[in-house]
Each structure stands twice: as C-alpha cells, then as structure tokens.
Coordinates of C-alpha atoms in Angstrom, one line a residue:
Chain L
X1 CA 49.7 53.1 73.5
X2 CA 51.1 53.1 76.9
X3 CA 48.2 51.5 78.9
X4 CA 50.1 51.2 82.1
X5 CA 50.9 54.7 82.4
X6 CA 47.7 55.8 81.5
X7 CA 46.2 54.3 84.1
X8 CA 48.7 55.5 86.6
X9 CA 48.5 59.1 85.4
X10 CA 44.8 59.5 86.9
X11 CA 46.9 58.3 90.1
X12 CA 49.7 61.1 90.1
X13 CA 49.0 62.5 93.3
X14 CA 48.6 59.5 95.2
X15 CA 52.1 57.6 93.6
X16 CA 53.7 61.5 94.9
X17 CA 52.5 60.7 98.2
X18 CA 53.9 57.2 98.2
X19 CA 56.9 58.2 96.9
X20 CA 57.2 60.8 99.9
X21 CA 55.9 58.7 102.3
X22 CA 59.2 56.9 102.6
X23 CA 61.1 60.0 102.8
X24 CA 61.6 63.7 101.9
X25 CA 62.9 64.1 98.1
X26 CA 62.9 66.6 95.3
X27 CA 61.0 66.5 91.7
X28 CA 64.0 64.6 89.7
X29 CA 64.6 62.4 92.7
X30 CA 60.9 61.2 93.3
X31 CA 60.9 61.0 89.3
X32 CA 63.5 58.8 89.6
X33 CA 62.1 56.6 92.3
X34 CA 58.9 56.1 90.3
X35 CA 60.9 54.8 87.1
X36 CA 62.6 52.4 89.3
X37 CA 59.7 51.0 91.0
X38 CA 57.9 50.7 87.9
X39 CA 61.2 49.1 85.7
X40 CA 61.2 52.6 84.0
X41 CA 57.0 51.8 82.7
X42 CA 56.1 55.5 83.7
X43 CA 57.7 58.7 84.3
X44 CA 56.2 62.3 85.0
X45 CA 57.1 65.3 82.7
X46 CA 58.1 68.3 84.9
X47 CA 55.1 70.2 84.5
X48 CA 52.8 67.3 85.5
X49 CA 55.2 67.1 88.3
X50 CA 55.1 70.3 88.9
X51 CA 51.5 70.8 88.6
X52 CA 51.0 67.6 91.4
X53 CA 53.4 69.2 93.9
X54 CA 51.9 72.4 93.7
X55 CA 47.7 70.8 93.9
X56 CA 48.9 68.9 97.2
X57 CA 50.8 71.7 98.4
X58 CA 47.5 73.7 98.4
X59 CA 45.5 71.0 100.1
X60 CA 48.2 71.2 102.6
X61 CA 49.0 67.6 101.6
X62 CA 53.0 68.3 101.3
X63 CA 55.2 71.4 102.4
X64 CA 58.2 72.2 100.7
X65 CA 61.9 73.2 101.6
X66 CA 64.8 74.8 99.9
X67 CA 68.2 72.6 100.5
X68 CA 71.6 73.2 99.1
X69 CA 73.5 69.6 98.8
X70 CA 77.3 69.4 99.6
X71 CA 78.2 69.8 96.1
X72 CA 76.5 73.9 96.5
X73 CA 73.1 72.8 94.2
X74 CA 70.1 73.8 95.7
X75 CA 67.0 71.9 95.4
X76 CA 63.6 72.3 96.9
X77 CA 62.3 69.2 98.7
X78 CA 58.4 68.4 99.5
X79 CA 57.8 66.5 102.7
X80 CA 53.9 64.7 103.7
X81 CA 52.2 66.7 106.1
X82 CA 49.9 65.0 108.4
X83 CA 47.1 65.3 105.7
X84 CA 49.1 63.8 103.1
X85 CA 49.3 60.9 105.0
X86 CA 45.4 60.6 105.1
X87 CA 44.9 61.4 101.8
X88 CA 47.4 58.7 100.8
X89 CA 45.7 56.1 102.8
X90 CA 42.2 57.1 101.4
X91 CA 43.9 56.8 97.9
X92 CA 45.0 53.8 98.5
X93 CA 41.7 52.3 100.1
X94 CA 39.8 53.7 96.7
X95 CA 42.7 52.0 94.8
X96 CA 42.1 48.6 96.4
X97 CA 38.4 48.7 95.7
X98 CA 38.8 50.0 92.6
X99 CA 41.0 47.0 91.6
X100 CA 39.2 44.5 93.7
X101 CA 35.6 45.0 91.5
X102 CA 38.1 45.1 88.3
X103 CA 38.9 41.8 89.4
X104 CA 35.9 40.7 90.3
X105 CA 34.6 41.2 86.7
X106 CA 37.5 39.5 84.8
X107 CA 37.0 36.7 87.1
X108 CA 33.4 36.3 86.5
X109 CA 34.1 36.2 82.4
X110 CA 36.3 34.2 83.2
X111 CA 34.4 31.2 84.4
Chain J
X1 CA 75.3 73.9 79.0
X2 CA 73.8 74.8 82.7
X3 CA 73.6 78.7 80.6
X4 CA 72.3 76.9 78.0
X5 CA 69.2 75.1 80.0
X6 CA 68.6 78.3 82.0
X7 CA 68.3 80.2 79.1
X8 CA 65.6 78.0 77.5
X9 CA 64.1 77.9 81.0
X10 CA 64.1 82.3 81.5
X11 CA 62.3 81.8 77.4
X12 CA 59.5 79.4 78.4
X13 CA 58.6 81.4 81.4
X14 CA 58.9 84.4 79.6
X15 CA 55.1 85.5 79.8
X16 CA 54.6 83.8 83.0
X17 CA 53.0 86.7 85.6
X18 CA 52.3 84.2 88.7
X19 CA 53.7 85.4 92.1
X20 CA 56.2 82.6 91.9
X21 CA 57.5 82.0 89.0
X22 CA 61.2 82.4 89.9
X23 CA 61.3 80.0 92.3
X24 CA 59.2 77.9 89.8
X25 CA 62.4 78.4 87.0
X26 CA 64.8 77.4 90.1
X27 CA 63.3 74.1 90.1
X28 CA 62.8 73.5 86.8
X29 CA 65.8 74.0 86.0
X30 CA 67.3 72.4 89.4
X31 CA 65.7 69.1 88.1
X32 CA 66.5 69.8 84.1
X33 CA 70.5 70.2 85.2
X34 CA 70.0 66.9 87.2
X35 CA 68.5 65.5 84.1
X36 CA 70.5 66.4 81.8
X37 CA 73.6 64.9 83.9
X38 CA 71.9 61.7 84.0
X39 CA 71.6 61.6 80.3
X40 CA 75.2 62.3 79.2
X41 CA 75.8 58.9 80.7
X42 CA 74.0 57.8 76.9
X43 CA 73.9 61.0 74.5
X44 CA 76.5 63.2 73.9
X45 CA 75.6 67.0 75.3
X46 CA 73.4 68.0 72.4
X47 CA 71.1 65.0 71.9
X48 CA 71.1 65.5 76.0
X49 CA 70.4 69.0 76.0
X50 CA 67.3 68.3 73.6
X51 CA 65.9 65.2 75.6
X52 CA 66.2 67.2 79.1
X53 CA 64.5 69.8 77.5
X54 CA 62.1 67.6 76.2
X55 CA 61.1 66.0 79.8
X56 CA 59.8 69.4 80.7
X57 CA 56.7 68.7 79.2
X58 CA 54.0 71.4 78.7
X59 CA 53.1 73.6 81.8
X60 CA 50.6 75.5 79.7
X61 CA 48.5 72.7 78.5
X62 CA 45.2 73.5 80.3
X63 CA 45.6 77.2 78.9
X64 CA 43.0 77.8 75.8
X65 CA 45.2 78.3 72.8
X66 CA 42.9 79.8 69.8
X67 CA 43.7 81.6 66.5
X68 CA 43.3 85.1 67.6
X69 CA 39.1 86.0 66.1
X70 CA 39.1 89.6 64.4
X71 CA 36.9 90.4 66.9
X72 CA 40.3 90.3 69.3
X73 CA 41.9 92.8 67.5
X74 CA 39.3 95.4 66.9
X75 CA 39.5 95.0 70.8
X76 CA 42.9 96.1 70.7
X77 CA 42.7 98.6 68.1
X78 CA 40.0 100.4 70.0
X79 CA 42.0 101.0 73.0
X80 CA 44.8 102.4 70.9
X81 CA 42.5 104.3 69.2
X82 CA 41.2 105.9 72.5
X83 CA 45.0 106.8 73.7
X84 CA 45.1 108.5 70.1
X85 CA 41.7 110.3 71.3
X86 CA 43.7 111.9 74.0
X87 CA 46.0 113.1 72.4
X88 CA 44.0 114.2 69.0
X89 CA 42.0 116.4 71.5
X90 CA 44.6 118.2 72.5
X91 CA 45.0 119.8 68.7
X92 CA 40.8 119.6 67.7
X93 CA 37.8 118.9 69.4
X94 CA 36.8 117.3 66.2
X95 CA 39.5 114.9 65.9
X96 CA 39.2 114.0 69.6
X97 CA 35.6 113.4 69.3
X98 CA 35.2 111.4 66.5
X99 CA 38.6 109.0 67.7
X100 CA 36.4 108.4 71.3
X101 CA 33.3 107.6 68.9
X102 CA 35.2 105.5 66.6
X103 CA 36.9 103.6 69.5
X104 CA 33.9 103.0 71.7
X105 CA 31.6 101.7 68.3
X106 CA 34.9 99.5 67.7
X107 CA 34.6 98.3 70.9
X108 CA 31.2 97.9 71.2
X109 CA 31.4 96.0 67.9
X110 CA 33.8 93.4 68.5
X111 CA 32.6 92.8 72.5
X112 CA 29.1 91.8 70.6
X113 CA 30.8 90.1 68.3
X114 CA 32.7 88.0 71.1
X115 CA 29.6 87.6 73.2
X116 CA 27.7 86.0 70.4
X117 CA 30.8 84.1 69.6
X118 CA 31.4 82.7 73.1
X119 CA 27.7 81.4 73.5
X120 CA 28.1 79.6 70.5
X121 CA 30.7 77.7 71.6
X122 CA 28.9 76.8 74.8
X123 CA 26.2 75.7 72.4
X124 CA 28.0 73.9 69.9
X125 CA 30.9 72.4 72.1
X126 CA 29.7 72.8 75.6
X127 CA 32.8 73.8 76.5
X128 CA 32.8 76.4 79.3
X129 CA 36.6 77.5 79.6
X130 CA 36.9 78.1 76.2
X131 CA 33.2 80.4 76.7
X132 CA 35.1 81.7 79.3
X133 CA 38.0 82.5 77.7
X134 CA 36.6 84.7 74.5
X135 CA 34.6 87.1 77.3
X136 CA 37.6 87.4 79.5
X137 CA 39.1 88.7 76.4
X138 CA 36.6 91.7 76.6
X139 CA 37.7 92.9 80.2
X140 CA 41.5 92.5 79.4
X141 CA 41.0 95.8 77.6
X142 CA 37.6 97.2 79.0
X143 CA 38.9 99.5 82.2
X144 CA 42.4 100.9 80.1
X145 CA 39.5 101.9 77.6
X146 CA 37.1 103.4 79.7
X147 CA 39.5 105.3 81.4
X148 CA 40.8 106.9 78.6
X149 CA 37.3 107.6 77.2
X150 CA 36.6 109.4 80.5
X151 CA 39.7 111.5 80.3
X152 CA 39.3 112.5 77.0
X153 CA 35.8 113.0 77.0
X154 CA 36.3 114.8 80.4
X155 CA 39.1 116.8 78.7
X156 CA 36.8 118.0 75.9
X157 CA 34.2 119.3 78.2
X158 CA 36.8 121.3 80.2
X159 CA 37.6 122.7 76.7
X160 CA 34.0 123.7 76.0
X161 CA 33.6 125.5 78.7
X162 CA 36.2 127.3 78.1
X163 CA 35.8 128.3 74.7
X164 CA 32.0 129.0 75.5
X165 CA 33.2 131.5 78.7
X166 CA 35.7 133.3 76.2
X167 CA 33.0 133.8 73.5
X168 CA 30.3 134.9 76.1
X169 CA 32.6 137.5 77.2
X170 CA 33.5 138.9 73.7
X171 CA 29.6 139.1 72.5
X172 CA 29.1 140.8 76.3
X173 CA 31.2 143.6 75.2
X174 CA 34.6 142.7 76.9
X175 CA 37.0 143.9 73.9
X176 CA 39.8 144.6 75.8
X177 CA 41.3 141.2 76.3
X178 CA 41.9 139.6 79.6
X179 CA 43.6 140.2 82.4
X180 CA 46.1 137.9 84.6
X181 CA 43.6 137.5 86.9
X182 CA 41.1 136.5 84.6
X183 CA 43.2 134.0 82.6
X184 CA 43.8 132.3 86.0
X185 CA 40.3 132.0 87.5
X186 CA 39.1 130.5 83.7
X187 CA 42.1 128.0 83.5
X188 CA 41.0 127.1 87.1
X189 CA 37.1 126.7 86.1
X190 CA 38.0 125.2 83.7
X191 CA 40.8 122.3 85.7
X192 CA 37.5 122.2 88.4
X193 CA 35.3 121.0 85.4
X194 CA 37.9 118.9 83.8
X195 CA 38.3 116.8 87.6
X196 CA 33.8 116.9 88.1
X197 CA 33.6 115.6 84.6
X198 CA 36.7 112.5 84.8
X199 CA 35.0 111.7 88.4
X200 CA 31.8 111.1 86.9
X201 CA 32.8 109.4 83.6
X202 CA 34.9 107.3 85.6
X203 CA 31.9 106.6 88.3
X204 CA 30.1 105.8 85.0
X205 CA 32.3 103.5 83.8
X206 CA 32.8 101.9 86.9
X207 CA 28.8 101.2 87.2
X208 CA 28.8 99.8 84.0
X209 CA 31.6 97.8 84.5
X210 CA 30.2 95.9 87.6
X211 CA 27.0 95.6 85.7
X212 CA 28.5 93.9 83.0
X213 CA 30.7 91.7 85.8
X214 CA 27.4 90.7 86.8
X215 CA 26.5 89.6 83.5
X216 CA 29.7 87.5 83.2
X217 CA 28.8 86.2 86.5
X218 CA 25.2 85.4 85.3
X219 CA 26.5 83.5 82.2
X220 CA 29.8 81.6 83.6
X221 CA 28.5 81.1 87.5
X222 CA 32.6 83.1 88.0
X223 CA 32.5 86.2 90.0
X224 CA 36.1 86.8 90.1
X225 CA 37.4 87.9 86.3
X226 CA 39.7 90.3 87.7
X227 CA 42.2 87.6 89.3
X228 CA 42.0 86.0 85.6
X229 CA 42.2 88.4 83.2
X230 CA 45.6 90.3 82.7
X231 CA 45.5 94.4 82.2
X232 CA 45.1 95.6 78.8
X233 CA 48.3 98.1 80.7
X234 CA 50.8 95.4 82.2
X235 CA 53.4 95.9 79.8
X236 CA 54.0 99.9 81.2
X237 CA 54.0 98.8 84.9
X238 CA 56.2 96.8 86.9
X239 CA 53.5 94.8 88.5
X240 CA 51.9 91.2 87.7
X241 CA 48.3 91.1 87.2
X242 CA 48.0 88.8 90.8
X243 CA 49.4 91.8 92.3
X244 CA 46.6 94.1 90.9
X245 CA 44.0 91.5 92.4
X246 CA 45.7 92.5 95.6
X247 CA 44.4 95.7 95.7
X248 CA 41.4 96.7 96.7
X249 CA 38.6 99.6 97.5
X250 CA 37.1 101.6 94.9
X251 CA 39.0 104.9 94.6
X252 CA 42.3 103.2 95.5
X253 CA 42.1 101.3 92.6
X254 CA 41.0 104.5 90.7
X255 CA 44.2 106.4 91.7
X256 CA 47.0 103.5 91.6
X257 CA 47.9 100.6 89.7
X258 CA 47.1 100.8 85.5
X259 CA 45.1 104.1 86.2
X260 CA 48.2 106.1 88.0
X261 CA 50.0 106.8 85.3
X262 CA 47.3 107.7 82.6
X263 CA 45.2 109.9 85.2
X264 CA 48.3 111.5 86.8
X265 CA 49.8 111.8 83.4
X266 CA 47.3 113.8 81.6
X267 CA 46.3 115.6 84.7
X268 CA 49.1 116.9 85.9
X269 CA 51.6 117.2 82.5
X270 CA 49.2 117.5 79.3
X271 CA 47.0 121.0 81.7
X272 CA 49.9 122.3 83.8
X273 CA 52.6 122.0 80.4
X274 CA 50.2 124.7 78.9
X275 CA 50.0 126.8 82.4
X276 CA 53.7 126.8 82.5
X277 CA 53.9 128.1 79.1
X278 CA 51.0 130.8 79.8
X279 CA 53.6 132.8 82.4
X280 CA 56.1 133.5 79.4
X281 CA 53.4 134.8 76.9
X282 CA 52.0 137.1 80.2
X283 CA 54.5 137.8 82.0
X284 CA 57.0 140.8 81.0
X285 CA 59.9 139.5 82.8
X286 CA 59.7 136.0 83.0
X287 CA 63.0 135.5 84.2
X288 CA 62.0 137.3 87.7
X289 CA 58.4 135.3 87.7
X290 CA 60.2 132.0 87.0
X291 CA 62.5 132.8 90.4
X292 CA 59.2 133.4 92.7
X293 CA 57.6 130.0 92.0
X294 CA 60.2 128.1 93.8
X295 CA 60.8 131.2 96.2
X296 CA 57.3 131.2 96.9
X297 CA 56.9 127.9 98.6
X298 CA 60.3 127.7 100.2
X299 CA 60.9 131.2 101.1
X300 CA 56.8 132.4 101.7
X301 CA 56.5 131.5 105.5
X302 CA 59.0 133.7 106.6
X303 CA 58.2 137.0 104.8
X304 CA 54.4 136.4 105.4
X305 CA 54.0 134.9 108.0
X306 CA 50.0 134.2 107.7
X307 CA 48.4 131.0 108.6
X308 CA 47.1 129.7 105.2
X309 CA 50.9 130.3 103.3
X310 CA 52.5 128.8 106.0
X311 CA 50.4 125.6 105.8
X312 CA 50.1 125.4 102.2
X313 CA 54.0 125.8 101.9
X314 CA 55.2 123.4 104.8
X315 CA 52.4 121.1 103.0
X316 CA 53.4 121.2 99.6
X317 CA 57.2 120.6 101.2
X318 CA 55.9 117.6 103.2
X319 CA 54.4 116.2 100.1
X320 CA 56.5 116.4 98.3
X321 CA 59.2 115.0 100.3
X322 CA 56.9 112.5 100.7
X323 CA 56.6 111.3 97.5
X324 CA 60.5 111.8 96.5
X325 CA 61.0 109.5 99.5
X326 CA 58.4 106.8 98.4
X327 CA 59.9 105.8 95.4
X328 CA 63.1 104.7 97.4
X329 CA 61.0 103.0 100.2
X330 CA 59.4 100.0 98.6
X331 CA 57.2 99.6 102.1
X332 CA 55.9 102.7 101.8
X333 CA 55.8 103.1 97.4
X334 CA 52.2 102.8 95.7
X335 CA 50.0 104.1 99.0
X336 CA 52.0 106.8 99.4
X337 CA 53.0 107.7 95.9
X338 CA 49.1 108.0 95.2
X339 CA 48.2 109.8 98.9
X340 CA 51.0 112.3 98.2
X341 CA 50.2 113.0 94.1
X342 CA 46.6 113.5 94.7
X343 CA 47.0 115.6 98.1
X344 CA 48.9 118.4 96.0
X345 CA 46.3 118.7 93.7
X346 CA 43.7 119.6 96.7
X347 CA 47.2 121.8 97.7
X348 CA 46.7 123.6 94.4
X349 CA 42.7 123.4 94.0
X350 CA 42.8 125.1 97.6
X351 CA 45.2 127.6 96.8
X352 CA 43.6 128.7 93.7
X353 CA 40.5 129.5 95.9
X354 CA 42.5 131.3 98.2
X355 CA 44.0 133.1 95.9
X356 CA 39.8 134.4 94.6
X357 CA 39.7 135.2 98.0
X358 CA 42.9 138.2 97.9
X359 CA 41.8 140.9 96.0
X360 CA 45.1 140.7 93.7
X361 CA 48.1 138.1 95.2
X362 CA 51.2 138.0 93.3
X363 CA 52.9 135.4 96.0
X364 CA 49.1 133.2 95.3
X365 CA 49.7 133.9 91.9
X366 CA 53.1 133.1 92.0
X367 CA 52.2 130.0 93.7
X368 CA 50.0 128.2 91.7
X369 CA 52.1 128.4 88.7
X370 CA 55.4 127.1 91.2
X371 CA 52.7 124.2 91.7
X372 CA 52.0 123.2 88.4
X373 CA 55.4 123.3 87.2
X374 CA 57.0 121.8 90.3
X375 CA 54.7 118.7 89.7
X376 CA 55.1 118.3 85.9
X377 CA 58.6 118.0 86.4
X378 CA 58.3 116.2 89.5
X379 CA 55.8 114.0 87.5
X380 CA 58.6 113.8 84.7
X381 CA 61.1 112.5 87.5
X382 CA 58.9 109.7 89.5
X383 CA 57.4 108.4 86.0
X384 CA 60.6 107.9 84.3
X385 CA 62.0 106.2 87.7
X386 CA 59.3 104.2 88.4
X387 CA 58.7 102.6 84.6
X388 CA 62.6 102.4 84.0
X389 CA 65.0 102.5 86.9
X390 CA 63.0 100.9 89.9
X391 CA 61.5 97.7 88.1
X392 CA 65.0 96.5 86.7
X393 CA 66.2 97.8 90.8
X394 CA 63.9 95.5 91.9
X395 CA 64.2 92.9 89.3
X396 CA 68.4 92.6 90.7

C-alpha cells in the first residue's frame, strides 16, 4: 500500500497550486514536476488531474490557455489566479497544523 | 501511434455530452502523446502505447455504475411502446388505445418499482447518489412518454369526433354523401379538436410532471433533475442534454428541443398526408387542383387583390422563407425554426375560418390544401436536414 501517496491525494489541489505557483505549465508537465519532487513517490492519473484543474478552475483558483510550442503541439496551460494564491497559502497553513499536532502526538508516545 | 492514441481517446469519450468535451480529448490526448514519448525511452511502442493509455486513469469513477434492474427496461419498453401507440392509432382506435394503456401501466409499474427500490437503498446503504440515481432513471424517459401519450391520445379524440359527426349525420337523414365543403369544415373540427386536446394533455402532463419534480425535490433536497438527467430523445437530435438545460420558459420548451420533431411530426405529416391524399379521391381533375395550391399563394395577390389573401399569402411566403433560411443560419436556427413552423399553422387555422366565412371559395379551398402539402414536404425537407446533414455540418 502506497501510504505516501495516499496521504498526498487528499492534498491534490493544493500540490497543483504549488506546482503552479512557480510557474505556468500544462497537465503532463506539472505531472512531471510532482514525480520529481517526490523521487517519482506519487503521480496523478489524467482524470484526477483533470478533475483538479477543472475544480480550481471553477473556484477561479487557476485560468487556463491554449499554446502551440515551436515544434506545432498545442497544449493548454493553467496559470494561479490571485485566489489561487490564497487558497494555496491557506492549504498550506492547514497543512502545517495538521502536521504539527501529528507530531505532537508521536512525540508524546514517544517519551 | 498519435492515430492510434486519438482513437482510443474519440472511444472513451464516446458517450460524453458535456459542453466541452472536445477540448477535454485535446488535452488528454495532448498529455497521452507527451506520455507516451516519454515512455519509448523504456518500452518498445506497444508496451508504451498500453502504459500511456493506462495513466489516463478513470474519468468516470464517481458515476454510479449498476446492473441495469428490470424495472429499467420496462421503462424503456414503455416509451417504445407509446411511439408504437402512435402509430397503431392511425390503423385502429383499438390498437392505439390499448398500446397508450399498456405503456402508461408499464410505466407506472416499473417507476413504483424504482421508487421503492431507491428508498431502499437509502435505507439499507445510506447512500444518496446511488437513491438519486434509480429516480433520475424515471425522468430520463418520463417527458418523451408523456408527450407521446398526449399526441396519441389527443389523436384518438380528434378521430372520435369525427366518426361520431359522420354517424350523427347518417341517422339525421343525410344519405347523399358529403360535399367538398363539408369534408373540409369536419377535417378542420376535427385538426381544432386534435390541437385543444394535445394542449391540454400536454398542460396535464406538464402539471404532473412538476408535481412529481417536487417529490424528487422532497426526497433528495435536488431541485434541478433536468441539468442531470439526459433525454429519453438525445440520440435523434443534435444537441447535448446541457444544451437542453439551456432552454427555458414553458411553451418554448413545448415547441423545440426533444418535443419539435414528435409534435411537428405527427402534426403536420401523419393529418396533412391524409388531406393531401383527400384532393385526388375528390377532385375530378386533380392535375389542374394540384397547379392552384402553389398558384394560389404565389400568384393570389395579384388577381384578387383583397386584404385577407394578400396577408395570408405574403405571410405564408415570409414564413416560409423564414424557416428555409434558419436552417442555414445557426444564430437564428431553433427560435426561429419553431416561431416560423407554428406561425403557419395559425396561417392555415386562420385561413380555414376564412374560408367558413366565403360562401363557396375555390382559391380558400385551394389554399388550405397548398398549405398542408407545402408544409409536409417542407417538413420532409427541414427534418431530414436537420437530423442528417446539419449535425455532421456542424460536427466539421
């Protein structure tokens, strides 16, 4: 059982953000980027990715962009919006709780 | 292998309705070919053609899949069994009647059935989409069926009246036969009662409809089944069901969308067919009669030049100009399509009630048949364009 990804997949939306945060990219590209931060531990399917891009587009968390690359392929990029960006920060404020009383318990069993 | 992956991609999409589900295959399969790429670098092009295909993943997985109940089925059956009604009324009452009764008891039957079966499942497994799901499967084919209960049963009534007028006239004495005249004003009574009757069945229908939308509501805490459920119709129209949800107001939705073509249908080429064939058996020279009905409405303003031709034929011309012209204009299509179809008939409701109003009017007379058969064959035309030539237009 992949616990790691498990996790992480109640997280989606918020590791899209992230991903975005640094810069504008497409659904195999910000795939990509997530396997490499995570030494290839998780990876979206393209429906979950799909289904992400299309829940934060709604909540005006992203907008998206059609783009043809030099080599004629074109591929839709999803940008943060101003919302995104506070949704990502309140993800990540709910993440650092959330870890911090995790902690907090495994340090108490373990004294 | 790019044909390849788009192929698989235009499969798995196949059933997918949503407003943008071509731009949803361009990325899907934007990010498959990118995928795929990546993994020649360790498969050869099958194994990577399978594992790209694989990383799609499942874009229906929050969709309730169930073994179809045989409650689903009598659904279905019922609604075929009410287009059979339709047309089994047009050789016997008897047949007609009994097909309606059969279809609305098989309908009833299997809606009960899927009531009881969806509260059971809230009860058991408290799980509300899958509730949900079994009595959405009841409106899928609950307004195709009432609308065709309401034609046919409208259509039967029509019938009665007519056979009833026919017999009352016989046992008053009237052993002569009819005349033109006669046959004309009847078919017309009888077209007037045929519309009163479909208006109310389908004002009926529509009551109980919303009353049992209201009982969805009351049970699910969803007032919007429409925008969920697809049309029991889709497959003979070149619209997806979002596009439906679109549309709104009462009698537009009577008059366009899945009603169009089964109301326009019946109305105008099942009744006018028979009209059109009533002019051979009457008239002597049919050849000469055939000639007017065009003549009339093309030609009629300038040899009589009287205010009610002149509008009635520059209307009809406008109309149908209009219509002709609105299946080329897609701005202008469904509205106008629907304005246009329904305006002739008031052209030819009015015209037959101008025509009571002349003692004896061959160029009225004339007219009304040049209407009916103008827009049977003009139905012929738009029908066959709009399920056949238009959609795969558009789909370019």
């Amino acid at each position: 059982m992949n616990l790691v990804g498990d996790i992480l997949r109640g997280y989606t939306d918020m590791l899209l953000l992230a991903v975005l945060e640094e810069r504008d990219s497409y659904g195999y590209q910000v795939n990509q980027l997530l396997q490499e931060k995570t030494d290839g531990a998780f990876s979206l399917t393209e429906a979950t990715l799909y289904t992400s891009f299309k829940r934060l587009e709604k909540q005006d968390c992203i907008v998206s962009y059609w783009l043809e690359t030099k080599n004629q392929k074109k591929r839709k990029y999803y940008s943060i919006t101003s919302n995104g960006k506070k949704l990502l920060k309140e993800k990540k404020k709910e993440w650092e709780e959330a870890k911090a009383l995790i902690e907090q318990v495994l340090q108490k069993n373990h004294q | 292998m790019e044909e390849k992956l788009q192929s698989y991609v235009e499969y798995y999409f196949r059933f997918d309705r949503s407003e943008d589900v071509k731009e949803k295959k361009a990325e899907v399969l934007a990010n498959l070919i990118d995928r795929y790429e990546e993994l020649l670098n360790d498969y050869d092009e099958d194994k990577a053609y399978v594992e790209a295909i694989k990383s799609m993943g499942d874009f229906y997985q929050d969709e309730v899949i169930e073994h179809p109940l045989l409650a689903d089925t009598g659904l279905l059956v019922a609604l075929v069994t009410a287009i059979f009604a339709l047309v089994g009324v047009l050789f016997s009452n008897v047949l007609g009647i009994v097909l309606v009764m059969l279809s609305i008891s098989l309908f009833a039957a299997s809606s009960y059935y899927l009531v009881r079966h969806a509260k059971v499942v809230l009860n058991d497994e408290k799980d509300l989409d899958k509730m949900k799901f079994h009595l959405q499967k009841i409106f899928s084919y609950m307004k195709a069926s009432f609308t065709f209960w309401s034609i046919t049963l409208s259509f039967l009534g029509a019938k009665l009246i007519y056979s009833l007028v026919i017999s009352m006239a016989f046992l008053g004495g009237m052993n002569n036969g009819f005349s033109m005249d006669d046959v004309v004003v009847l078919l017309a009574i009888s077209f007037i009662v045929f519309v009163i009757l479909l208006v109310i069945f389908l004002v009926l229908s529509r009551v109980l409809y919303s009353r049992l939308m209201h009982q969805y509501y009351l049970m699910t805490g969803d007032d919007d089944v429409d925008s969920m459920v697809s049309s029991g119709l889709s497959f003979i129209k070149d619209k997806s069901p979002s596009e439906h949800h679109e549309v709104r107001g009462f009698f537009y939705t009577l008059l366009s969308g899945r009603y169009f073509i089964p109301v326009y249908f019946t109305v105008f080429w099942l009744i006018a067919l028979p009209f059109g064939l009533e002019i051979v058996t009457y008239g002597r020279n049919w050849s000469i009669e055939f000639g007017n009905f065009f003549s009339f409405i093309l030609l009629s303003p300038a040899y009589h030049y009287t205010f009610p031709r002149v509008i009635l034929a520059l209307l009809s011309i406008g109309l149908y100009v209009m219509i002709g012209l609105s299946y080329f204009v897609k701005k202008i299509s469904d509205k106008m399509i629907v304005i246009g179809s329904y305006g002739l008939i008031g052209l030819y409701i009015l015209t037959v009630l101008l025509s009571n109003l002349y003692v004896f009017n061959w160029y009225i007379e004339g007219a009304i048949f040049g209407y009916f058969f103008l827009m049977g064959l003009f139905t012929m035309i738009v029908l066959v364009l709009r399920m056949f030539v238009l959609p795969s237009k558009r789909d370019k």
